[in-house]
CSV table of C-alpha atoms and ligand atoms in Angstrom, one decimal:
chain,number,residue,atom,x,y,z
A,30,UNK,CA,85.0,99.5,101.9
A,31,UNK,CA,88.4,101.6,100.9
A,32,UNK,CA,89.6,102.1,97.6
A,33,UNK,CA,93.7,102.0,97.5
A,34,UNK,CA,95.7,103.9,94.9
A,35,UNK,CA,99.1,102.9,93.9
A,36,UNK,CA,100.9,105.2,90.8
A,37,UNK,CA,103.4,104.2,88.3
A,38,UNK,CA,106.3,105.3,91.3
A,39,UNK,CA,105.1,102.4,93.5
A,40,UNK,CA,105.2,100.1,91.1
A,41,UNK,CA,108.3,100.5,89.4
A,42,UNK,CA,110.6,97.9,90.2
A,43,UNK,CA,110.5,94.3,92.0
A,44,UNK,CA,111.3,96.1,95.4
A,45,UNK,CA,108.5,99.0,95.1
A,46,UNK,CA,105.7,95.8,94.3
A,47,UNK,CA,107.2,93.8,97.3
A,48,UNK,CA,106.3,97.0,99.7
A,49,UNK,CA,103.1,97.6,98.1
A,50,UNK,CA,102.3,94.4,98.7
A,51,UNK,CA,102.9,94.4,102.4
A,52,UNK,CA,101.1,97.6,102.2
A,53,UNK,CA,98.2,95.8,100.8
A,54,UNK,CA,98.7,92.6,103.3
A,55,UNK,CA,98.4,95.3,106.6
A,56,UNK,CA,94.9,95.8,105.3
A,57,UNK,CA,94.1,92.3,104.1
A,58,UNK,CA,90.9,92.4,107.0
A,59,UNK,CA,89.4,95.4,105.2
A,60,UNK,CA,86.9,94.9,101.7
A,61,UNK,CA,89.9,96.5,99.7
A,62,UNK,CA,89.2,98.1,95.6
A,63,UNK,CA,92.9,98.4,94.8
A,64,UNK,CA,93.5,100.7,91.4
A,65,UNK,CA,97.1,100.5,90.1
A,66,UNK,CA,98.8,102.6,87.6
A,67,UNK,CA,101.4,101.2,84.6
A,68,UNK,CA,105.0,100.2,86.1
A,69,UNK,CA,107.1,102.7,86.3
A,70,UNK,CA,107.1,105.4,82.8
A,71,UNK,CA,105.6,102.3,80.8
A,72,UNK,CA,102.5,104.7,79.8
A,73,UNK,CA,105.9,107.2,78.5
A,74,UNK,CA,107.6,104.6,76.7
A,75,UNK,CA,104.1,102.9,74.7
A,76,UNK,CA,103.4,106.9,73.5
A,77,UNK,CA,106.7,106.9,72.0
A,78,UNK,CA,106.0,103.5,70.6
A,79,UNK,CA,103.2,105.2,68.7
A,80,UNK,CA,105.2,108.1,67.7
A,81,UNK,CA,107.6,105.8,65.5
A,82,UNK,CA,104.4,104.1,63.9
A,83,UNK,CA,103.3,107.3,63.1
A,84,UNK,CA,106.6,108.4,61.6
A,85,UNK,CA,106.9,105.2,60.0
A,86,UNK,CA,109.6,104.0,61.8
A,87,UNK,CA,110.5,100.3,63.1
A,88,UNK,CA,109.1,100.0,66.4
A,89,UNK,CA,109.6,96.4,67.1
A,90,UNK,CA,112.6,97.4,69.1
A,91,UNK,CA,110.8,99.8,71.5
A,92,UNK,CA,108.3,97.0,72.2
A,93,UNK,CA,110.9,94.5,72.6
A,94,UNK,CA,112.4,96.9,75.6
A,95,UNK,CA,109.1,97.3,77.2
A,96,UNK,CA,108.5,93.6,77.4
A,97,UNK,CA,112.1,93.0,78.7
A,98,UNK,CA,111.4,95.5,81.4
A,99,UNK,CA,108.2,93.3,82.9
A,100,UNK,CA,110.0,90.2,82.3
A,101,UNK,CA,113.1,91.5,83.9
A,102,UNK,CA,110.8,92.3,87.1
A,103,UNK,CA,108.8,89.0,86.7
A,104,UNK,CA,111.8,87.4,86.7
A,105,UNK,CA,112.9,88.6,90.6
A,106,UNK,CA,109.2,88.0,91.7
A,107,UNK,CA,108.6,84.7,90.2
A,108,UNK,CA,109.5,81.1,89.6
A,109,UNK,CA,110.9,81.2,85.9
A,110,UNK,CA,108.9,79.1,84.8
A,111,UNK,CA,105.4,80.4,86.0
A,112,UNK,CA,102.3,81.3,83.9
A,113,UNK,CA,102.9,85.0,84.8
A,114,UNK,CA,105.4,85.2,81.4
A,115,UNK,CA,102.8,83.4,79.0
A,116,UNK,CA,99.8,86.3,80.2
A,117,UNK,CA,102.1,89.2,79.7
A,118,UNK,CA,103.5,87.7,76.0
A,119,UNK,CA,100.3,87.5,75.0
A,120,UNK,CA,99.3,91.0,76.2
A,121,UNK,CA,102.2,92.1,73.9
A,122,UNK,CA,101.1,90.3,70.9
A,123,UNK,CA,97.8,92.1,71.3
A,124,UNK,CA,99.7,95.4,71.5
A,125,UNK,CA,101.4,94.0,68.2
A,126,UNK,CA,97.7,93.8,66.7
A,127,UNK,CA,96.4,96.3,67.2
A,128,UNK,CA,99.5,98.6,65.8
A,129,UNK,CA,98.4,97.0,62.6
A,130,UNK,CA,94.9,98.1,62.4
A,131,UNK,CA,93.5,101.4,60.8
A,132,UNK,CA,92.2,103.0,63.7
A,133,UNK,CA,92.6,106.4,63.9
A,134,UNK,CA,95.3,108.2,65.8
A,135,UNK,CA,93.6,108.6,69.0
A,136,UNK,CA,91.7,105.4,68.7
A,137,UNK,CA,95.2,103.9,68.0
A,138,UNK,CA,96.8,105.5,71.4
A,139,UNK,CA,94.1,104.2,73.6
A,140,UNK,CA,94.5,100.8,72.4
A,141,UNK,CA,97.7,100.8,72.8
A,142,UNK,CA,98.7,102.8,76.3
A,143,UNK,CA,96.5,101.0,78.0
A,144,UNK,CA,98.5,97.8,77.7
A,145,UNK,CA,100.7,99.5,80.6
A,146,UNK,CA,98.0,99.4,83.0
A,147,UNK,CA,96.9,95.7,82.1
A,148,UNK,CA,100.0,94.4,82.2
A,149,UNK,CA,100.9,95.7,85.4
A,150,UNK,CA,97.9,94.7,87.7
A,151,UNK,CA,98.3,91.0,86.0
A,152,UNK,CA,101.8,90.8,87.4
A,153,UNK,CA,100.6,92.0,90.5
A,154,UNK,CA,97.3,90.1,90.9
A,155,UNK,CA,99.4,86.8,90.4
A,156,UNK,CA,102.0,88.0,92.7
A,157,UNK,CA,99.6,88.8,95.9
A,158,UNK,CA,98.3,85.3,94.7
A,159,UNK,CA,101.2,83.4,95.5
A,160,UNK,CA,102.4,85.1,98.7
A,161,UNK,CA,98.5,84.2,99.8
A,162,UNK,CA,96.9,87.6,99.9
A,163,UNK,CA,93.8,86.1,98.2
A,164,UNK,CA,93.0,88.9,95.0
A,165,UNK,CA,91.0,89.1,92.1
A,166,UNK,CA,92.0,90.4,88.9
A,167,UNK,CA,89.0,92.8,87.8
A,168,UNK,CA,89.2,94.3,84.1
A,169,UNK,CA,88.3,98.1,84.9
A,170,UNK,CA,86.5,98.3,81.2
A,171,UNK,CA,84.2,96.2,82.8
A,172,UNK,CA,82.8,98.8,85.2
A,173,UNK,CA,84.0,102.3,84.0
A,174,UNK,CA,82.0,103.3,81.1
A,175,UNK,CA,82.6,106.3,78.5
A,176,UNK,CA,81.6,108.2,75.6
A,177,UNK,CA,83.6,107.9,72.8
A,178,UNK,CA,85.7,110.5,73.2
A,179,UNK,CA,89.1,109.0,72.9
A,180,UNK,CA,92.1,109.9,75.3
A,181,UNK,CA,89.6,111.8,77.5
A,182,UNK,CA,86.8,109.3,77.8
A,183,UNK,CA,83.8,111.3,79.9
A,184,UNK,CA,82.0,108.4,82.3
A,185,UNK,CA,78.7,107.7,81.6
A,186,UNK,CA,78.1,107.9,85.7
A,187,UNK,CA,74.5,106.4,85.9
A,188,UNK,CA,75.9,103.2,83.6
A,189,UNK,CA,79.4,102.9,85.8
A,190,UNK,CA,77.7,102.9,89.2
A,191,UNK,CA,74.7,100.2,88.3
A,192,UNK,CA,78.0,98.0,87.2
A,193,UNK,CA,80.0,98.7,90.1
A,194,UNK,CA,77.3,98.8,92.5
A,195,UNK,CA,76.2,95.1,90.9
A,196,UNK,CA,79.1,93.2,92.1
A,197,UNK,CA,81.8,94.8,93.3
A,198,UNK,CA,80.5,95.1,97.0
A,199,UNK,CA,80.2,91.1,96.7
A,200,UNK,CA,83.2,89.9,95.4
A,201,UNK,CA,85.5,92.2,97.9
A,202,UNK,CA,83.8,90.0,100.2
A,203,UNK,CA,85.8,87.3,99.1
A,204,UNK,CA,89.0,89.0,97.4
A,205,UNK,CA,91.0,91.8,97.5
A,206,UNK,CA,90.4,93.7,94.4
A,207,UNK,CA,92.8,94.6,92.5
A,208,UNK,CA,92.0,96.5,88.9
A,209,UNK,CA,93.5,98.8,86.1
A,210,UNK,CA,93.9,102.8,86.7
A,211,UNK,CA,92.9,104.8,83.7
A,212,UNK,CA,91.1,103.0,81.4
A,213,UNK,CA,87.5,102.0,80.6
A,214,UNK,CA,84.7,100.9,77.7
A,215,UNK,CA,84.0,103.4,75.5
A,216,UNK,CA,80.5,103.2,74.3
A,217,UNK,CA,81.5,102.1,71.1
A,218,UNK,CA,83.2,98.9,72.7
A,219,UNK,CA,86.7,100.1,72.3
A,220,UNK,CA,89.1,100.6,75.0
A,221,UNK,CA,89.7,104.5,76.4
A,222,UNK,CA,91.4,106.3,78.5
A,223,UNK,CA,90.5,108.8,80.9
A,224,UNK,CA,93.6,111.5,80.5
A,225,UNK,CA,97.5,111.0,81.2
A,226,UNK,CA,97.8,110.3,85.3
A,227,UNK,CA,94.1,109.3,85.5
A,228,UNK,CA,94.4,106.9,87.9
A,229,UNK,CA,93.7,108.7,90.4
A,230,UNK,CA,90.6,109.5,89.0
A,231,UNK,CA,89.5,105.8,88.5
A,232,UNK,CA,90.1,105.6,92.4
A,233,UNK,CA,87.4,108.7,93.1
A,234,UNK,CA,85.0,106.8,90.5
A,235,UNK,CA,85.0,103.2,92.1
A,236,UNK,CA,85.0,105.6,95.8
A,237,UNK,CA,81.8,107.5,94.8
A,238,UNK,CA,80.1,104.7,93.2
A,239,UNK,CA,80.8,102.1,96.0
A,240,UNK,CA,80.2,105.1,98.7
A,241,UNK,CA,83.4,104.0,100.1
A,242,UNK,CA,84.5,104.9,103.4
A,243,UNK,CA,87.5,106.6,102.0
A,244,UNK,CA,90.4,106.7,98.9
A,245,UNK,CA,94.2,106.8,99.3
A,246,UNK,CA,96.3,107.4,97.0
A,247,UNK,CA,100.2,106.3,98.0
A,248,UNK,CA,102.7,108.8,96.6
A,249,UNK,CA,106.4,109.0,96.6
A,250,UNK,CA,106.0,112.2,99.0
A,251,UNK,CA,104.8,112.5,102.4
A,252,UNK,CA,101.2,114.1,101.7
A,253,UNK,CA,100.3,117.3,100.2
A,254,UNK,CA,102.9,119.9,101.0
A,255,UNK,CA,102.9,124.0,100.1
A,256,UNK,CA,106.0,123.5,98.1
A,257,UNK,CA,108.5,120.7,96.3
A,258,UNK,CA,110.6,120.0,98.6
A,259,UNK,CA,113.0,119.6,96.7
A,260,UNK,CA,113.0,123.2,95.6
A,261,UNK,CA,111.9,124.2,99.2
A,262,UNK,CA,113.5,122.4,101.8
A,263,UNK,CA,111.2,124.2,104.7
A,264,UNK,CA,108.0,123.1,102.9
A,265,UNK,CA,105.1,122.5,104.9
A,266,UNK,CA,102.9,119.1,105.2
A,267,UNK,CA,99.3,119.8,105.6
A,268,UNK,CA,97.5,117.6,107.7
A,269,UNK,CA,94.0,117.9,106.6
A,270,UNK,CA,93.1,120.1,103.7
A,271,UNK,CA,89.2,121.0,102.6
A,272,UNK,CA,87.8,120.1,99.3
A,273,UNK,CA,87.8,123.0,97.9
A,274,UNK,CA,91.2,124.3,98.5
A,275,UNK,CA,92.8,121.1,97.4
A,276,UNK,CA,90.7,121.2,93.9
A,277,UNK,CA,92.2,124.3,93.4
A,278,UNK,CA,95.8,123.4,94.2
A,279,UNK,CA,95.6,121.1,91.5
A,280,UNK,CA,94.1,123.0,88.9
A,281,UNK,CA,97.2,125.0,89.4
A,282,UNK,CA,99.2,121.8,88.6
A,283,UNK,CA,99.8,120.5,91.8
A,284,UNK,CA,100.7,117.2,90.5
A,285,UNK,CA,100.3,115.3,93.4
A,286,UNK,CA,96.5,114.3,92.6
A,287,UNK,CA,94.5,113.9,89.2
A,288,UNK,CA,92.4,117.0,88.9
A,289,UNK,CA,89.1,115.3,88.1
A,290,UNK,CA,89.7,113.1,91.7
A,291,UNK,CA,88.2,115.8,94.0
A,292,UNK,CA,84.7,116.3,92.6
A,293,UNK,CA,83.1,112.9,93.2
A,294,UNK,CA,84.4,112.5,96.4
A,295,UNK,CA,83.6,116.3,97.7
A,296,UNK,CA,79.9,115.0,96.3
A,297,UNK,CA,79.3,112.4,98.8
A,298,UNK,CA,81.7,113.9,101.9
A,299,UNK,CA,84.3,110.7,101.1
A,300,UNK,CA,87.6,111.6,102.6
A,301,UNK,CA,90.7,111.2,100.5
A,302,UNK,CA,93.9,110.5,102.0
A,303,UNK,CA,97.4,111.3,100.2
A,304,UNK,CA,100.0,109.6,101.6
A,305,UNK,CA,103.6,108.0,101.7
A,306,UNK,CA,104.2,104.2,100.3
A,307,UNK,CA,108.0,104.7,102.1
A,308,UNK,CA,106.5,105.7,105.2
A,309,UNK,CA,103.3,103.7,105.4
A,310,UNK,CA,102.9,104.4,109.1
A,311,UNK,CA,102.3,108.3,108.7
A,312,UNK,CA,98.8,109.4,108.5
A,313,UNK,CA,99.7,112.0,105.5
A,314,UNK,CA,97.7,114.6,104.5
A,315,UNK,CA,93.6,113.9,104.3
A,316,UNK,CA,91.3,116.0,102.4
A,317,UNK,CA,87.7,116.3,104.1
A,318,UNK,CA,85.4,119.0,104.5
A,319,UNK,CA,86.9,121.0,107.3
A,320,UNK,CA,88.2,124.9,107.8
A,321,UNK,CA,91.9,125.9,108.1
A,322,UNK,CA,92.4,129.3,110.2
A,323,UNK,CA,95.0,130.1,107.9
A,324,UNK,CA,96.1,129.0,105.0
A,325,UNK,CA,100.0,129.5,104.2
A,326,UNK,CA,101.3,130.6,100.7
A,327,UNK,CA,101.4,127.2,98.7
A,328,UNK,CA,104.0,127.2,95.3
A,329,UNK,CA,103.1,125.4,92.5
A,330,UNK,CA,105.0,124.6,90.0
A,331,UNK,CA,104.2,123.2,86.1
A,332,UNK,CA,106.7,122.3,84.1
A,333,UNK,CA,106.4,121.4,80.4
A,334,UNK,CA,104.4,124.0,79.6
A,335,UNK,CA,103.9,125.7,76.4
A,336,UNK,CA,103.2,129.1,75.7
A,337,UNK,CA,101.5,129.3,71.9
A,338,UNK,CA,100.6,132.8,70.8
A,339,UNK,CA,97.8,133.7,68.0
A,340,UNK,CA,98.1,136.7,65.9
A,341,UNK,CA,95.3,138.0,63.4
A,342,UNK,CA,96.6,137.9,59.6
A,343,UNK,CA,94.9,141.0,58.5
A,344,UNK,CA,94.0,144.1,60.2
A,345,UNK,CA,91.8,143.4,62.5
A,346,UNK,CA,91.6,142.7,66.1
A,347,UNK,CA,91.4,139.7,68.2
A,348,UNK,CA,87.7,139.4,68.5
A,349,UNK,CA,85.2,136.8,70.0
A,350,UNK,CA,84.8,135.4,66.9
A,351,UNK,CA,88.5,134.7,66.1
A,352,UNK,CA,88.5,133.4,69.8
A,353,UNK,CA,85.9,131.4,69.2
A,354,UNK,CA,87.7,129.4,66.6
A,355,UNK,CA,90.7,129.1,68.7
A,356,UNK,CA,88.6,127.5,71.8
A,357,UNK,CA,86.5,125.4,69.4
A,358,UNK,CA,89.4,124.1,68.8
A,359,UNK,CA,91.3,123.3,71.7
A,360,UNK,CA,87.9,121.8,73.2
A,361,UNK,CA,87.4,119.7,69.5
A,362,UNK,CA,91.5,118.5,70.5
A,363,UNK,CA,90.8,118.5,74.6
A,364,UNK,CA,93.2,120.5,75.5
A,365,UNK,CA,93.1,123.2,78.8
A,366,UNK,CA,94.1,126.4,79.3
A,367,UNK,CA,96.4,126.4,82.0
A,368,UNK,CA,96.6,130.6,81.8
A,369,UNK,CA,95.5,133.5,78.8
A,370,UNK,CA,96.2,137.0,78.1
A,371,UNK,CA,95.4,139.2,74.8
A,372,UNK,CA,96.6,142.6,73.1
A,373,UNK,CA,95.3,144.0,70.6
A,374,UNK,CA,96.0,141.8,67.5
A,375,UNK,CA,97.6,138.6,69.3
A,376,UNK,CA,96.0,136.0,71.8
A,377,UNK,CA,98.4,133.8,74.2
A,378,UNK,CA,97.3,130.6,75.9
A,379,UNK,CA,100.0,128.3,78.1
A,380,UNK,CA,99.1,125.0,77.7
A,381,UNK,CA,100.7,121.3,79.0
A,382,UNK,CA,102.6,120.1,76.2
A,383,UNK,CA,101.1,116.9,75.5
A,384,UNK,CA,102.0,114.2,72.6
A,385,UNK,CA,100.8,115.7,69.4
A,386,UNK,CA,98.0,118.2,70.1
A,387,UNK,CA,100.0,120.8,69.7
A,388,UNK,CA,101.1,120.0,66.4
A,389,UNK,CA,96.9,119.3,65.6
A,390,UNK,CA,95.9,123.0,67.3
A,391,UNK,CA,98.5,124.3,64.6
A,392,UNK,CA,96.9,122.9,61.8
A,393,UNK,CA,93.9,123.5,62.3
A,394,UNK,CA,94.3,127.1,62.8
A,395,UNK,CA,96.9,127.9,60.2
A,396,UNK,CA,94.7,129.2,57.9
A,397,UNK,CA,93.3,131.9,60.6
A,398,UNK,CA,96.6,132.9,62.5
A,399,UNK,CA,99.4,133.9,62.4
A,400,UNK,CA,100.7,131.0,64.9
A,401,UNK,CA,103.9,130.6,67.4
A,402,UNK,CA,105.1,128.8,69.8
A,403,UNK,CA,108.0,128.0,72.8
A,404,UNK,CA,108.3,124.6,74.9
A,405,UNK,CA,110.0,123.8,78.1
A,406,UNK,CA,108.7,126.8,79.7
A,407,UNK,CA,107.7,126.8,83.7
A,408,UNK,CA,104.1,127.8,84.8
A,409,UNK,CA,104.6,129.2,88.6
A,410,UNK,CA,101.4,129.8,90.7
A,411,UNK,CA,101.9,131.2,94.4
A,412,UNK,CA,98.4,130.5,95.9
A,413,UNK,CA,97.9,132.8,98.9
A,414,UNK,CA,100.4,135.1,98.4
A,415,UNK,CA,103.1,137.0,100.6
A,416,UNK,CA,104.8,140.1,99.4
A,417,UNK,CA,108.1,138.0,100.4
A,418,UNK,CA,107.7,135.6,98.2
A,419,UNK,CA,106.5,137.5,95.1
A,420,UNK,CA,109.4,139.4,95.4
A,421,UNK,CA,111.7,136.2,95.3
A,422,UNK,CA,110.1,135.3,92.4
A,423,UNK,CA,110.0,138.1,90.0
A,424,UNK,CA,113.7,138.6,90.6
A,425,UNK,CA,116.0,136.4,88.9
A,426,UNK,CA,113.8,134.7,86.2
A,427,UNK,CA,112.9,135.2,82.9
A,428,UNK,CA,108.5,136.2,82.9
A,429,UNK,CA,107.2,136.0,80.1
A,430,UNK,CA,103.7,136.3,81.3
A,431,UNK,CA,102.8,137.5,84.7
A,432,UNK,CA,99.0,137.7,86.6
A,433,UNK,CA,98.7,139.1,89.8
A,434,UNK,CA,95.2,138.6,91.7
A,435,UNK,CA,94.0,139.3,95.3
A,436,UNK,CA,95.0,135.6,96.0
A,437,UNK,CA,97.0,134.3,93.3
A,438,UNK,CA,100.1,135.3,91.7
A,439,UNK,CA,101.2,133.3,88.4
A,440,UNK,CA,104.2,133.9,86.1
A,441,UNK,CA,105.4,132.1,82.9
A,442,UNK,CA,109.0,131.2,82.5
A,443,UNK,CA,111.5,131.1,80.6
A,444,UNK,CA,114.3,127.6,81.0
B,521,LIG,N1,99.7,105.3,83.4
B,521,LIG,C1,99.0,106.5,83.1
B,521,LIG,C2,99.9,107.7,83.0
B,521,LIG,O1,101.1,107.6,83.2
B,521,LIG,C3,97.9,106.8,84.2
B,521,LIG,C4,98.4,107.1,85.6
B,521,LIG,O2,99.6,106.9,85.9
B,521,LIG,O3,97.6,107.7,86.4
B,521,LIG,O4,99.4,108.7,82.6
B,522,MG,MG1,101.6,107.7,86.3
């Protein structure tokens, strides 16, 4: 069994679903899971969708745009007159619902960004259909189970593999599989997410609970590389890479892959391959347990990062028990520290800037701190450093925040 991973990138317009396709046809003899991402920045476009319900504006427009974008891409794939345009209509009268119930804001966002990822694999179930690739259209809430913890559902392992283990092995028997990245059940029967880009992580789930004999995830890059190269045009492909080393990488922000993916499949030894949907022929980078001699200085680079500073009111210091209010927070909103420092009366965290929790960590902390913030601000990490290229960076930029470690170096900044 392989599981197969294709991201919003792959999927983006008629041309990108005609390759994966072919992609998927090359490995029509093998028992396939295939996980697929929203089209394109649909999962973008349904947040801001949202963000005019919330601010009371019309959003009837913003929907209207999404749908014409699917039916626009429907309309190149399919007969115009096919069933396809009836399922994904009613998908967006669903959407249309559930904007008008009283759920609560995060509730609310799962209901609706999800739409993005069931939308998609419809259109693309139906589509390996007709050109005779014979699929089946799984619903992922089916199988991955959660708490209740919206936007960052945590699985409920034991409950996801008895329901993937029950009949997943049997129907890829018969079908190629083809089901929704990033969403599951929650346990009170609501739909959840598992975290913006999660997909990759629903690949590493259905992997470890099938024992599969390996993941990929396709990318719009070769494989895993020690730089972007489109910031460094000598950057260097890694072949193979070990667990470990490639956990870390994207704790750092190497955006390449989820950082929940490695865990489960560093658990049962399943290898995961990253590679290219434009050159589906390369064997791209696979992460396994092996040793590299040497590892070369790897950049990493986060962008959209925000760097929010606390400072006591009164005379006193930053303490653990003002810090402890400021991480019972973030963990109450789910949000990570990407990098910290303190001083005497102020703390700093850099943090991704995600849709709204911000705005929540400063209420709920205005009362205590003094409370500030920047956006747009670039996290760099240089993982295995040289003197060389610490030098290039710290001339010529704006820090804000620097670390320097026997490894790592890391500096925040400035646009
Ligand atoms: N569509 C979701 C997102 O854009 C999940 C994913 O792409 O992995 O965050
Ligand atoms: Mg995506």
């Amino acid at each position: 069994m392989k599981v197969f991973k294709f991201g919003g990138a792959s999927v983006k317009n008629a041309d990108a679903i005609r390759n994966m396709c072919n992609i998927i046809n090359n490995y029509s003899k093998d028992k396939l899971v295939v996980v697929i991402s929203a089209m394109g920045k649909t999962t973008n476009a349904l947040e801001a969708v949202i963000a005019a319900k919330l601010n009371n504006r019309n959003f009837e427009e913003d929907i209207e745009a999404i749908h014409n974008y699917h039916r626009k891409i429907c309309l190149e794939l399919f007969e115009a007159n096919d069933h396809i345009f009836t399922t994904i209509a009613a998908v967006f009268n669903d959407l249309r619902h559930e904007l008008n119930q009283d759920f609560n804001y995060n509730q609310l966002y799962d209901q609706v960004v999800s739409k993005g990822e069931l939308i998609s694999t419809k259109i693309i179930a139906a589509y390996l259909n007709k050109k005779n690739c014979h699929t089946e259209w799984l619903d992922a809430r089916e199988y991955i189970r959660t708490d209740n913890n919206f936007r960052e559902g945590r699985v409920d392992w034991r409950l996801t593999e008895e329901l993937i283990r029950h009949d997943i092995a049997q129907k890829a028997e018969e079908n190629i599989l083809v089901t929704q990245g990033f969403i599951g059940r929650s346990k009170n029967n609501f739909t959840i997410t598992l975290g913006r880009e999660g997909s990759d992580f629903t690949a590493a789930i259905f992997g470890y609970c099938l024992s599969a004999d390996s993941v990929t995830v396709w990318k719009d890059v070769p494989g895993i590389l020690n730089a972007d190269p489109k910031v460094i045009p000598d950057a260097i492909l890694f072949d193979e890479l070990p667990y470990k080393e490639a956990a870390e990488m994207t704790y750092y922000g190497a955006s390449v892959i989820h950082p929940k993916t490695i865990k489960p499949l560093a658990n049962k030894g399943i290898p995961l391959h990253v590679r290219s949907f434009d050159q589906p022929d390369k064997p791209g980078t696979i992460i396994h347990d092996c040793k590299l001699e040497t590892l070369p200085p790897t950049i990493i680079i986060k962008n959209e990062q925000c760097l929010v500073s606390f400072k006591v009111i009164d005379y006193t210091f930053i303490n653990e028990e003002n810090l402890s209010l400021i991480f019972k927070s973030l963990s109450e909103i789910d949000m990570k520290i990407n990098i910290m420092q303190n001083s005497a009366i102020s703390f700093s965290i850099v943090v991704d800037y995600e849709f709204n929790k911000v705005e929540r960590l400063l209420d709920s902390l205005k009362s205590h701190f003094e409370i500030r913030y920047n956006t747009g601000l670039k996290l760099i990490t240089v993982k295995n450093y040289a003197q060389e290229i610490l030098n290039k960076y710290r001339t010529d930029q704006r820090i804000l925040l620097e670390q320097i470690s026997r490894n790592n170096y890391r500096a925040l900044i400035a646009p």
